[in-house]
Short mmCIF file of C-alpha atoms in Angstrom, two decimals:
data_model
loop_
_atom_site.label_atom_id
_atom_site.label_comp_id
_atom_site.label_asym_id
_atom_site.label_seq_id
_atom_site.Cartn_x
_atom_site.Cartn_y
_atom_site.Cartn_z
CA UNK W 1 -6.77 -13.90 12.11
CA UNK W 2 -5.35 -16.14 9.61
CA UNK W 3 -6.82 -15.87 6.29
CA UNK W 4 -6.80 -17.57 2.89
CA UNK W 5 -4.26 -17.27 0.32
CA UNK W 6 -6.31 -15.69 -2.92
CA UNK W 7 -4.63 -17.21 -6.29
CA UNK W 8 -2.90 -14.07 -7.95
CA UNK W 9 -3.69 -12.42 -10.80
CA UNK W 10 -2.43 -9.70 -13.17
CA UNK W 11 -3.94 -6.07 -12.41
CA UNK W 12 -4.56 -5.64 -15.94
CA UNK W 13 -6.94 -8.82 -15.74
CA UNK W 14 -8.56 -7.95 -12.77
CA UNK W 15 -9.13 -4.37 -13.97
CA UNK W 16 -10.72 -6.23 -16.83
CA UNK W 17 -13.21 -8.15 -14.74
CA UNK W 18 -14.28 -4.67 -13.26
CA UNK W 19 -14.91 -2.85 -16.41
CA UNK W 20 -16.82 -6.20 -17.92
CA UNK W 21 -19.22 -6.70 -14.76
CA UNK W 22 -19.37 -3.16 -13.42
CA UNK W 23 -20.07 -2.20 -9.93
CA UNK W 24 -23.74 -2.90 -10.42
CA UNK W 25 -23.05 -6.51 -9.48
CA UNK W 26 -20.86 -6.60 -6.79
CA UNK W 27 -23.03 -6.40 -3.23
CA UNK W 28 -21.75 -3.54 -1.26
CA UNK W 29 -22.11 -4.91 2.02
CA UNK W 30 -20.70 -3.92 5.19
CA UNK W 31 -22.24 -4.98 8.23
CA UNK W 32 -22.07 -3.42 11.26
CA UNK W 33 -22.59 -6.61 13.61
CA UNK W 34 -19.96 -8.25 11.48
CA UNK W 35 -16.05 -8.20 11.47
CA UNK W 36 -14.45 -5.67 8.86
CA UNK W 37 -13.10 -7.82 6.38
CA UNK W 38 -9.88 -6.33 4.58
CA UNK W 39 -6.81 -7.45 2.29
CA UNK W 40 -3.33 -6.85 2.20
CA UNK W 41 -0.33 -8.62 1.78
CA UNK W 42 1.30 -9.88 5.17
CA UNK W 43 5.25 -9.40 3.51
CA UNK W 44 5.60 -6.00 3.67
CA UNK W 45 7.31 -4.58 7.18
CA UNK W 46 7.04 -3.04 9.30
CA UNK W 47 3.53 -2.11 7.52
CA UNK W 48 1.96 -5.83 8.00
CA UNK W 49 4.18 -8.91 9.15
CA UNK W 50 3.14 -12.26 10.32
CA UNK W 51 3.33 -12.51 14.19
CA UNK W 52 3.10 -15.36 16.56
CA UNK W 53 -0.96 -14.19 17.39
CA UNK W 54 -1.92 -13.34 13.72
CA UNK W 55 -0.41 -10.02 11.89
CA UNK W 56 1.32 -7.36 13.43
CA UNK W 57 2.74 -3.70 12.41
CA UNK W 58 1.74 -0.07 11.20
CA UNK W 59 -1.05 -1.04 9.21
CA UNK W 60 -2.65 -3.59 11.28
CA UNK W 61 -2.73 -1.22 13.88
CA UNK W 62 -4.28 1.63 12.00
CA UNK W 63 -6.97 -0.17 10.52
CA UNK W 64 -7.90 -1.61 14.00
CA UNK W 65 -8.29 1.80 15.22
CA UNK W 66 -10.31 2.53 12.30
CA UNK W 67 -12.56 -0.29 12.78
CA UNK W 68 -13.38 0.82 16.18
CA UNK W 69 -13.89 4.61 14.97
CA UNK W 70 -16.63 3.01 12.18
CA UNK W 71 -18.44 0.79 14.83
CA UNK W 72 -16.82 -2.54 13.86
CA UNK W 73 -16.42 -5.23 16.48
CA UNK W 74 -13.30 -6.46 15.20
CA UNK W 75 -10.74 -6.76 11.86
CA UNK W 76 -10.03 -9.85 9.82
CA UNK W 77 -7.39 -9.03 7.87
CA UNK W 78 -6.99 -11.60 4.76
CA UNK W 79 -3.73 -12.60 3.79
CA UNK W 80 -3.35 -11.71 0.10
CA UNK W 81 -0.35 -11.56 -1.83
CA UNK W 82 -0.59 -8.31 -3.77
CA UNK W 83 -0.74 -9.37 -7.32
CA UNK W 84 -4.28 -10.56 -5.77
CA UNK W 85 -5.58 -8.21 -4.28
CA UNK W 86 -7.67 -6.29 -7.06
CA UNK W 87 -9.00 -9.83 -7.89
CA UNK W 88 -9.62 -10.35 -3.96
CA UNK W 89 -11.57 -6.49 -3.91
CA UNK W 90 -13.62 -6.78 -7.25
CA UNK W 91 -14.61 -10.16 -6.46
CA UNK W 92 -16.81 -8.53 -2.64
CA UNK W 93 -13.91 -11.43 -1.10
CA UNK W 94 -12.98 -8.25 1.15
CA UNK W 95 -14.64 -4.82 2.18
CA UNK W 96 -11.47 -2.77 0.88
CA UNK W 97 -8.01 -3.19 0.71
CA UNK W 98 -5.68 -1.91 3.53
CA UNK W 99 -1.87 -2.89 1.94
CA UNK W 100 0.57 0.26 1.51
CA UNK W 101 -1.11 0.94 -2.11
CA UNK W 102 0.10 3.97 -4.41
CA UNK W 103 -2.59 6.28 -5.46
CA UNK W 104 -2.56 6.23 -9.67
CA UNK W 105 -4.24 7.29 -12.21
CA UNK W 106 -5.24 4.44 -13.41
CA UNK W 107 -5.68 2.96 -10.61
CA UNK W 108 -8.19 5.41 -10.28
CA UNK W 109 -10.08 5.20 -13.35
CA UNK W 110 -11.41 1.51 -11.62
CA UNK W 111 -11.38 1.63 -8.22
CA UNK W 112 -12.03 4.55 -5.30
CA UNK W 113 -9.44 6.04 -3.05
CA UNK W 114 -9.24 7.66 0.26
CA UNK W 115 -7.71 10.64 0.61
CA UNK W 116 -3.88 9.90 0.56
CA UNK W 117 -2.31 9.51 4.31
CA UNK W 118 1.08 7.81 3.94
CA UNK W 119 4.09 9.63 1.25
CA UNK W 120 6.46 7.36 -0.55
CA UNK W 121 8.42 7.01 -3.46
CA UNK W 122 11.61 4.26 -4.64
CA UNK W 123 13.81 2.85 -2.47
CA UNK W 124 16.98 0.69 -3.81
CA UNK W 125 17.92 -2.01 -1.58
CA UNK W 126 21.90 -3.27 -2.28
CA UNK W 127 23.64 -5.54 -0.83
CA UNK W 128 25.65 -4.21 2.09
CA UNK W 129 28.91 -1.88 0.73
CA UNK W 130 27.58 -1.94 -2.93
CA UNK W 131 27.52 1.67 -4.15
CA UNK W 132 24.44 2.73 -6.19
CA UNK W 133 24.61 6.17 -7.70
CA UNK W 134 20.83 7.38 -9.04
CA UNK W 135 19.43 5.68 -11.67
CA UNK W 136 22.21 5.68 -13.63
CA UNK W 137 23.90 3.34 -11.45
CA UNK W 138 21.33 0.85 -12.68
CA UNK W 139 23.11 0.18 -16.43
CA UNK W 140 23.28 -3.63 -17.34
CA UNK W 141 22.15 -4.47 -13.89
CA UNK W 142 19.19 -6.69 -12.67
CA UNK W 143 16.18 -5.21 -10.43
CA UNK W 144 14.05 -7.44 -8.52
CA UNK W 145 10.45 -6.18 -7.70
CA UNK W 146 7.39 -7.31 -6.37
CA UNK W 147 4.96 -8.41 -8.80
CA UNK W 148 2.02 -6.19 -9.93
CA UNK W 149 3.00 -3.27 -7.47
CA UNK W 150 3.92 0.46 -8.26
CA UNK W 151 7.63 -0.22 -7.94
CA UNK W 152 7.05 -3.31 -11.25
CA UNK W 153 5.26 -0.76 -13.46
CA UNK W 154 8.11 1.22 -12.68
CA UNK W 155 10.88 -0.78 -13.34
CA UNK W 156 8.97 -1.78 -16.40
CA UNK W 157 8.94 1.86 -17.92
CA UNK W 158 11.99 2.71 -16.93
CA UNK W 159 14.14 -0.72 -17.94
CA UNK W 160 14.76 0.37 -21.41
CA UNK W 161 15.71 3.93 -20.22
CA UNK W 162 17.72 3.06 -17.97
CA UNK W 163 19.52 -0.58 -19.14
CA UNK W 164 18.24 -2.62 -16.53
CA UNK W 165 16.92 -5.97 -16.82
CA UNK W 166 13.48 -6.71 -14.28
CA UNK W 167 13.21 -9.67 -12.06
CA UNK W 168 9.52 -10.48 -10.76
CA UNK W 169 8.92 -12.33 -7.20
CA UNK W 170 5.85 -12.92 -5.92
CA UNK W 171 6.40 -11.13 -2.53
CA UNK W 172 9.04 -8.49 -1.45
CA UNK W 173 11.15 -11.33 1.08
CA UNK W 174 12.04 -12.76 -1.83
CA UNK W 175 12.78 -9.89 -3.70
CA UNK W 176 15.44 -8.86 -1.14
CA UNK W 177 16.52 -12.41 -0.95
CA UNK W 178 17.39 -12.17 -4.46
CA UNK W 179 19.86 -9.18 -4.09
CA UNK W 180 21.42 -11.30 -0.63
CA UNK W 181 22.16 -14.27 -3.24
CA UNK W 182 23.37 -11.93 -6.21
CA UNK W 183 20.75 -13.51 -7.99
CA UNK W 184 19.85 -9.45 -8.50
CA UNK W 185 21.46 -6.37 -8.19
CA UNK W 186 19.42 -4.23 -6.15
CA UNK W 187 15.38 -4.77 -4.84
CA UNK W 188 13.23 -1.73 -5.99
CA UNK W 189 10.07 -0.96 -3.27
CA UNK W 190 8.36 1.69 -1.35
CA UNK W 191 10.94 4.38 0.93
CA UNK W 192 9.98 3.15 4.36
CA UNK W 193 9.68 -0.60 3.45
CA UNK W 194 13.00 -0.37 2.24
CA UNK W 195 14.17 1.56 5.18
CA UNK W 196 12.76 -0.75 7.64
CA UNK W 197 14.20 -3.69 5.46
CA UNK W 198 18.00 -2.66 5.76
CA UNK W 199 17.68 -1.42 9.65
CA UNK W 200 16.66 -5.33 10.54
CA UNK W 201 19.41 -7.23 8.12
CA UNK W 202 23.21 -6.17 7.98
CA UNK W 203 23.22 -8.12 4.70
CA UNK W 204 21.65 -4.98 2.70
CA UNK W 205 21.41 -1.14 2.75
CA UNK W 206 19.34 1.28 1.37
CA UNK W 207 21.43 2.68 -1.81
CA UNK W 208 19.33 5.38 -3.12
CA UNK W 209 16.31 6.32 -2.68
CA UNK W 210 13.89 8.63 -4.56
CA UNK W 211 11.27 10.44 -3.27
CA UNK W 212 8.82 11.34 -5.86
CA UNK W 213 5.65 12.59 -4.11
CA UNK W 214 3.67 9.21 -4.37
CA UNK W 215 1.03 8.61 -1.27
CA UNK W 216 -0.60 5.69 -0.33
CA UNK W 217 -4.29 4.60 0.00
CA UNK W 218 -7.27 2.56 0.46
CA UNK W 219 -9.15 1.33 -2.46
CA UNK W 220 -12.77 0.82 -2.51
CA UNK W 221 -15.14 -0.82 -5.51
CA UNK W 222 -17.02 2.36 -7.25
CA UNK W 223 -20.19 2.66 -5.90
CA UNK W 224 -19.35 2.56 -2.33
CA UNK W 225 -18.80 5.86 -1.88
CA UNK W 226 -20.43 6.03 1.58
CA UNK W 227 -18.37 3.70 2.87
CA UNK W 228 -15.26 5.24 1.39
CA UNK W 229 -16.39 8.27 3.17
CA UNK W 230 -16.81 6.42 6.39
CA UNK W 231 -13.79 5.41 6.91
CA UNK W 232 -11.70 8.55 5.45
CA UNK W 233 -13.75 10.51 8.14
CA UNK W 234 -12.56 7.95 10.44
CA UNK W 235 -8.71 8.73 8.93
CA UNK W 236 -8.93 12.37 9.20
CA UNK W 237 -10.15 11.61 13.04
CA UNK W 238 -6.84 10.01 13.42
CA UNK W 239 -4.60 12.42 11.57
CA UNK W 240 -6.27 15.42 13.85
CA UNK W 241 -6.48 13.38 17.44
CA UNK W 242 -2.21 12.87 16.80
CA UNK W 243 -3.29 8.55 16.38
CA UNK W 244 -1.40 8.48 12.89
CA UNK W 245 1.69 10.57 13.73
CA UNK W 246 1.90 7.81 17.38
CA UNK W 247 1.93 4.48 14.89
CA UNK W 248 4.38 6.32 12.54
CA UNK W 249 7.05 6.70 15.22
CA UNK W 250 6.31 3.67 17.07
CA UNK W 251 6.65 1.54 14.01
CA UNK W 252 9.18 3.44 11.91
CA UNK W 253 11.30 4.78 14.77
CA UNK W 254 11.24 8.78 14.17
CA UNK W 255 8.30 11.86 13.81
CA UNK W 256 6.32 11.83 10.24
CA UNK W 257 8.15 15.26 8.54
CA UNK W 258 6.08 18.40 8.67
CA UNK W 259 2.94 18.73 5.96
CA UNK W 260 3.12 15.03 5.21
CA UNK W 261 -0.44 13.27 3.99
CA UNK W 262 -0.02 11.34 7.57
CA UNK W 263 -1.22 14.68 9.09
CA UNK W 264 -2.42 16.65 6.63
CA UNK W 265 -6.02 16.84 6.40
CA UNK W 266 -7.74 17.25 2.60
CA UNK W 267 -10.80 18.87 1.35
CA UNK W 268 -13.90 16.58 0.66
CA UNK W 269 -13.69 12.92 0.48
CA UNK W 270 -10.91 10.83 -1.62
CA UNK W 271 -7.54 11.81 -3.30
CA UNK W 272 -7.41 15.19 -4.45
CA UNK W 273 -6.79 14.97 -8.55
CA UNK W 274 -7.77 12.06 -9.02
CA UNK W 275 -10.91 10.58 -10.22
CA UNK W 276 -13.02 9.50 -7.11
CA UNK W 277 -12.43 12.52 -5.67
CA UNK W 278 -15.52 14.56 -4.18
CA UNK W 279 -13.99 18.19 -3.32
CA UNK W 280 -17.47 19.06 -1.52
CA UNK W 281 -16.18 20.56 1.88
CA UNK W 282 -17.13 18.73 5.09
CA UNK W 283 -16.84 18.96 9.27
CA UNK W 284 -15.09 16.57 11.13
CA UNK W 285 -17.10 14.68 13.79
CA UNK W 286 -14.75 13.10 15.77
CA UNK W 287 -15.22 11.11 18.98
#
């Protein structure tokens, strides 16, 4: 399952194709004799890794079971890294994206979200026996983030604040390489990746993290509602039937925490508060 590497580009320009072509001319097509074709950068573990038969982890195995749930023979995941991804989705090159991706505002404003089913927040990766206390810690040190994700529009509004210079990298290996060479002081990214990060290399640790009530999602093109709606019925099938809770601990070693958005089930279709969002009640039809 292999797929292409899609040239990156900046979200800001991609969210500038969207709002010049609308969704009026992108073909929403998903058919049901066909593969589901999805994006997501492959870097990010143990959410999606490369493995010796094609990708492997959390995600890969969620949005398998989803494909089978929305009457899809199969998955072919695409291989983008995620400063392409919005170009990958506005451009119909995938169906949706599947990639741990925050739920914003403004994310919002172009693009359509399930309802959220994954909580997060910052995670500061060290190297090992380097002490990191909060934010303040960060003071005329260097932060290495993944391009164009959550944790880079962080750093970004927050570098001033806090006296940090940013590093970009195109993927989050190399962000954590750069803290293992001293090139940077500490790699900023999502809670779990983090966590999953320091448990496989004794080079780093996790040396703060912040939980700030972020949740992940899938992003659709506006105007494919129906299909959004698909496949969040799909993911509240799998929060109920216990499937979402399973991959958690199998991939992340321990039970999601009570209430999380991994079990919790929301009213109507996409994220509550956020624009997308239908609040119309529905019933779950699950088989």
């Amino acid at each position: 399952m292999k797929g292409r590497t899609i040239r990156p580009i900046a979200l800001a320009t991609a969210l500038t194709v969207l709002g010049s072509s609308g969704p009026s001319a992108l073909a929403q097509d998903h058919p049901q004799d066909k593969p589901l074709v999805v994006g997501s950068d492959f870097g990010v573990a143990p959410w999606m890794v490369r493995g010796t038969n094609g990708p492997e982890g959390f995600g890969v195995d969620l949005i398998t079971a989803i494909s089978k749930k929305v009457g899809r023979p199969s998955v072919d995941i695409q291989d983008i890294n995620f400063s392409g991804l919005f170009a990958a989705l506005f451009a119909n090159r995938i169906e949706f994206t599947v990639n741990p991706l925050n739920i914003t505002q403004e994310r919002s404003e172009k693009m359509l979200y399930t309802e959220p089913f994954f909580a997060t927040g910052n995670g500061f990766i060290v190297a090992k026996g380097t002490k990191l206390d909060g934010f303040e810690g960060l003071k005329g040190k260097t932060v290495a983030v993944n391009r164009g994700t959550i944790s880079d529009t962080w750093a970004t509004q927050n570098a001033e604040k806090y006296g940090f210079e940013v590093q970009r990298y195109e993927t989050f290996p190399d962000s954590v390489q750069a803290v293992i060479t001293r090139r940077a002081f500490t790699a900023l990214n999502e809670i779990p990746t983090t966590v999953y990060a320091a448990s496989k290399n004794p080079a780093i640790e996790v040396g703060f993290k912040d939980f700030n009530g972020r949740n992940f999602g899938y992003a659709f093109r506006i105007g494919d509602e129906a299909y959004r709606d698909k496949v969040e019925a799909a993911i509240e099938c799998l929060k109920t039937d216990g499937t979402m809770a399973r991959l958690y601990e199998k991939w992340y070693g321990e039970k999601p925490a009570e209430g999380t958005s991994l079990t919790t089930v929301y009213v109507g279709y996409g994220a509550p508060g956020f624009k997308g969002h239908d609040e119309k009640p529905h019933d779950l039809s699950c088989n």
